[in-house]
CSV table of C-alpha atoms in Angstrom, one decimal:
chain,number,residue,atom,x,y,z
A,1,UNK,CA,102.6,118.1,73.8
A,2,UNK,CA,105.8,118.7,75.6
A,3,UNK,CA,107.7,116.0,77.4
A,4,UNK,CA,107.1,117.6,80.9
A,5,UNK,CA,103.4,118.1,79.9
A,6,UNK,CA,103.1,114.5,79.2
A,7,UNK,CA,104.7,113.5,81.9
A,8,UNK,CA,102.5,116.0,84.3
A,9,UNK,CA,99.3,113.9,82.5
A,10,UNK,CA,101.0,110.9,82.8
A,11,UNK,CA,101.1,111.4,86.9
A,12,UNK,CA,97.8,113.1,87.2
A,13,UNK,CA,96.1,110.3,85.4
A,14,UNK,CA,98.2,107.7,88.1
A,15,UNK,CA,97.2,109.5,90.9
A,16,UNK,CA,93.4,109.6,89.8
A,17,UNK,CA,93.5,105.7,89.9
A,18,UNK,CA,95.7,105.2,92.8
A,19,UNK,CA,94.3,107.8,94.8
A,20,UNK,CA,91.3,107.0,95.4
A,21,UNK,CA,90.4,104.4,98.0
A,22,UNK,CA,87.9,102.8,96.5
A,23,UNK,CA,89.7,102.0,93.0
A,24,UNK,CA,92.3,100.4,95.0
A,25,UNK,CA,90.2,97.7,96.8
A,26,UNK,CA,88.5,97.3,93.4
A,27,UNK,CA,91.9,96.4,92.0
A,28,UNK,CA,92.8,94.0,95.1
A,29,UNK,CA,89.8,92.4,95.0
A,30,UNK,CA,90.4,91.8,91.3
A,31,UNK,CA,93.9,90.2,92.2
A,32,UNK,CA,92.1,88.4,94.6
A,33,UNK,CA,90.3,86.9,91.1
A,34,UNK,CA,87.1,88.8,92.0
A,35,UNK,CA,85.8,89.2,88.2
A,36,UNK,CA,81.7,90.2,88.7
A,37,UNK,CA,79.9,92.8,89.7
A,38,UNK,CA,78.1,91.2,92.9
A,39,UNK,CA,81.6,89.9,94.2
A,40,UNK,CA,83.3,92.9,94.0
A,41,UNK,CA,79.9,94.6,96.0
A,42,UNK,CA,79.5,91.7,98.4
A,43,UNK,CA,83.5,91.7,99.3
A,44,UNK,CA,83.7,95.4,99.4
A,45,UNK,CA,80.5,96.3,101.2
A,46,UNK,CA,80.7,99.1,98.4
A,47,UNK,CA,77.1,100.9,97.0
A,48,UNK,CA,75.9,100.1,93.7
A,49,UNK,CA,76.1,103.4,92.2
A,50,UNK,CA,79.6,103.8,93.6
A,51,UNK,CA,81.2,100.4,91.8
A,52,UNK,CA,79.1,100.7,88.7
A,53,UNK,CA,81.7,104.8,88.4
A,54,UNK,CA,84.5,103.0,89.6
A,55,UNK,CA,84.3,100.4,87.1
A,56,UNK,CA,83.9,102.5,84.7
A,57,UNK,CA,86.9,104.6,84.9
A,58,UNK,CA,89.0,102.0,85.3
A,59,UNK,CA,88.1,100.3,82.0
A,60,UNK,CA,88.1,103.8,80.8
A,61,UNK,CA,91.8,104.1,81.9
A,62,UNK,CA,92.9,100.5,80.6
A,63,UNK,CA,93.5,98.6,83.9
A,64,UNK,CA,90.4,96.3,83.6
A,65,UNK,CA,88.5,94.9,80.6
A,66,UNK,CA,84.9,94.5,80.3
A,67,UNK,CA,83.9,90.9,79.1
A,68,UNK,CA,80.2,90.1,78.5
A,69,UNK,CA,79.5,86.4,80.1
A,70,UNK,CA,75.6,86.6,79.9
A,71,UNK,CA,73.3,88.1,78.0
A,72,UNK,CA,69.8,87.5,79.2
A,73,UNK,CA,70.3,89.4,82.0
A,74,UNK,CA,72.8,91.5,80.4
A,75,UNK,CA,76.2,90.1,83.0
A,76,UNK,CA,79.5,91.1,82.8
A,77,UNK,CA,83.2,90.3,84.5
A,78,UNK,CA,85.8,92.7,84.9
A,79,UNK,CA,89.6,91.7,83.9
A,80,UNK,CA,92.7,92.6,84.8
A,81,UNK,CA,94.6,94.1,81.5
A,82,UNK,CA,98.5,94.8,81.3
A,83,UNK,CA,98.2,98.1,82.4
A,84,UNK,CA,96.7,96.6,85.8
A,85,UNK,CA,99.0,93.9,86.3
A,86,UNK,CA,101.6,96.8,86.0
A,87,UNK,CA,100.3,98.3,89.1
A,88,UNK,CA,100.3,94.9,91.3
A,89,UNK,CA,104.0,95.8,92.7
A,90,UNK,CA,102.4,98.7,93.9
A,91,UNK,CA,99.9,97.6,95.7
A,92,UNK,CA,101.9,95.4,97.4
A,93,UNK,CA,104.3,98.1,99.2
A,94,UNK,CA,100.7,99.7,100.0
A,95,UNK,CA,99.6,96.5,101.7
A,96,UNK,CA,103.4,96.0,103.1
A,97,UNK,CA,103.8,99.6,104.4
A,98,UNK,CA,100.5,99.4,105.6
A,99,UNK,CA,100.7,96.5,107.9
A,100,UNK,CA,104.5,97.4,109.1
A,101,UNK,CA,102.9,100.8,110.0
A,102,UNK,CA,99.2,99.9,110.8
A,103,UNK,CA,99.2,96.2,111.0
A,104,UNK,CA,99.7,95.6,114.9
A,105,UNK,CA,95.9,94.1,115.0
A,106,UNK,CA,95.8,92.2,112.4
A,107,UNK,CA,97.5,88.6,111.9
A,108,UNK,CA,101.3,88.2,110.4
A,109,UNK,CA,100.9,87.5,106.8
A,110,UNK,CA,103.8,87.3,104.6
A,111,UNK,CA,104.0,87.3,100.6
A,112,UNK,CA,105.8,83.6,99.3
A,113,UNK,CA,107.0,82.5,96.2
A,114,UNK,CA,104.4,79.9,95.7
A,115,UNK,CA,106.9,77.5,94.2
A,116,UNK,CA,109.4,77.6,96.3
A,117,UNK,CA,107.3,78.6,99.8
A,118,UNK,CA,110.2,81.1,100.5
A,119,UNK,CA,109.4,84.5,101.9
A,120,UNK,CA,109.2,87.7,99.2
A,121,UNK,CA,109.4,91.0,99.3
A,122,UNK,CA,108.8,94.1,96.9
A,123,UNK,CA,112.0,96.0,96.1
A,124,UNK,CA,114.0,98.0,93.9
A,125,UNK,CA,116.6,96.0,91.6
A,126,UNK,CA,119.2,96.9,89.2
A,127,UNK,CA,118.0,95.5,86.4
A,128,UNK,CA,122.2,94.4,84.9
A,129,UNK,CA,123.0,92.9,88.8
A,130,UNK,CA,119.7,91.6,89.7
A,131,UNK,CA,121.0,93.0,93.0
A,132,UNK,CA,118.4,95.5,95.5
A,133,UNK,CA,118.7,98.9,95.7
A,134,UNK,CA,118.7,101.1,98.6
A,135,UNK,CA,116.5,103.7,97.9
A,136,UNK,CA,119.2,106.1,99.0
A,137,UNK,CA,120.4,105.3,95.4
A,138,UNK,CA,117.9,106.1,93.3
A,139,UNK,CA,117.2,108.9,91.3
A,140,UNK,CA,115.6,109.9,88.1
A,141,UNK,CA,117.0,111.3,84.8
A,142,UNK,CA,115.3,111.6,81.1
A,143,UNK,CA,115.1,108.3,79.7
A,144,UNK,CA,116.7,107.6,76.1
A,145,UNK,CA,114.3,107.2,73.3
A,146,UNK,CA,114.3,103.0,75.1
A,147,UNK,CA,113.1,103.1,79.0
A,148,UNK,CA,115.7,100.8,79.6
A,149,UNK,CA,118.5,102.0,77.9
A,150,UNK,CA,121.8,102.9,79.6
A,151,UNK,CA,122.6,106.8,80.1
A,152,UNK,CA,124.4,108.6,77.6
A,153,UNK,CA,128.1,109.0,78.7
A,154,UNK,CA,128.2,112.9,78.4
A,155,UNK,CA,125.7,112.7,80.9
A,156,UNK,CA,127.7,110.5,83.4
A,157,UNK,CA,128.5,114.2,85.6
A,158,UNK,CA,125.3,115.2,85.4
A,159,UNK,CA,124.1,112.5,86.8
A,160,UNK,CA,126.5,112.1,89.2
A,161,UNK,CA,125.5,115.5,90.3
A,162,UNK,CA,121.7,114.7,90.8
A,163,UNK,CA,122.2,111.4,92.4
A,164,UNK,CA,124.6,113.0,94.9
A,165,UNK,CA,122.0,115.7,95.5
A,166,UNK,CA,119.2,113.6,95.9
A,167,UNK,CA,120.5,111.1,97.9
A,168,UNK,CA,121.7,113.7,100.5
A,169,UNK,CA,118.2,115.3,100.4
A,170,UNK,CA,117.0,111.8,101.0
A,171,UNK,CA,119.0,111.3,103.7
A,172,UNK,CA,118.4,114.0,105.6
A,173,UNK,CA,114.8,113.5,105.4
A,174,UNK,CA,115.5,110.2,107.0
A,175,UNK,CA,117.4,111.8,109.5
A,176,UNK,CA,114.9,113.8,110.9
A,177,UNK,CA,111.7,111.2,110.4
A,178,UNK,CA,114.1,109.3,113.1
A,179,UNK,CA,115.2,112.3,115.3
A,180,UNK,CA,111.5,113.0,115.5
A,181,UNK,CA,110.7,109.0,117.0
């Protein structure tokens, strides 16, 4: 498989859990440390039929587990793996772009650190500063055989290049989401 191929399956397979509604207030629910069938269907007001698929294809896809508690009847919970604890920074910005964009009815809620009370955020960070990013500043290149790894100094131009280009495209999409307010 080529390396655009996999990464074209590795953002179709993404968007098949993250797009869909109902996978995502499965997922939030199972933050919330809803684990069994009945709470999931009792918070989510969600059909039978409906959670037993969506269940389903998210153990399929690795971001719950499937533990048996009880046998007689057959029960089990659902837990969050890795994978799903991966995605929790994403649902965040959902819920955080959702109430600054939709949130005007609904009570001010802020995320805390819960051992220092202090008010969080979700945010890009450079992983060497520790410092935020503005998203102006990001980009994307091929990563080195380690995710993390830093670029490969004949590249330095290259990337130069795209980073300039995208963060003009960038900005001009930002210039005219605000000339259009």
């Amino acid at each position: 498989m080529t390396r655009n191929k996999a990464m074209s399956n590795a953002f179709e397979t993404s968007v098949s859990i993250l797009g869909d509604g109902w996978n995502l207030l499965i997922l939030r629910a199972a933050f919330e440390g809803k684990t069994r069938f009945e709470d999931f269907k009792r918070t989510l007001g969600i059909a039978p039929t409906m959670l037993t698929k969506r269940l389903r294809f998210l153990t399929e896809v690795g971001v719950l587990t499937k533990e048996r508690y009880n046998d007689r009847p057959p029960r089990d919970e659902y837990r969050i793996t890795p994978a799903g604890l991966d995605l929790f920074p994403i649902l965040t910005s959902i819920r955080e772009w959702g109430l600054k964009h939709f949130g005007d009815n609904e009570p001010a809620e802020i995320m805390i650190d819960l051992a220092t009370g202090k008010p969080i955020r979700t945010e890009f960070v450079d992983l060497n500063s520790g410092r935020a990013i503005n998203m102006m500043r990001i980009g994307y290149i091929t990563a080195q055989e380690d995710s993390y790894s830093e670029p490969e100094p004949a590249c330095a131009d290259e990337i130069a290049e795209r980073v300039t280009a995208h963060a003009y495209a960038m900005y001009t999409q930002y210039q005219n989401a605000n000339e259009e307010k």
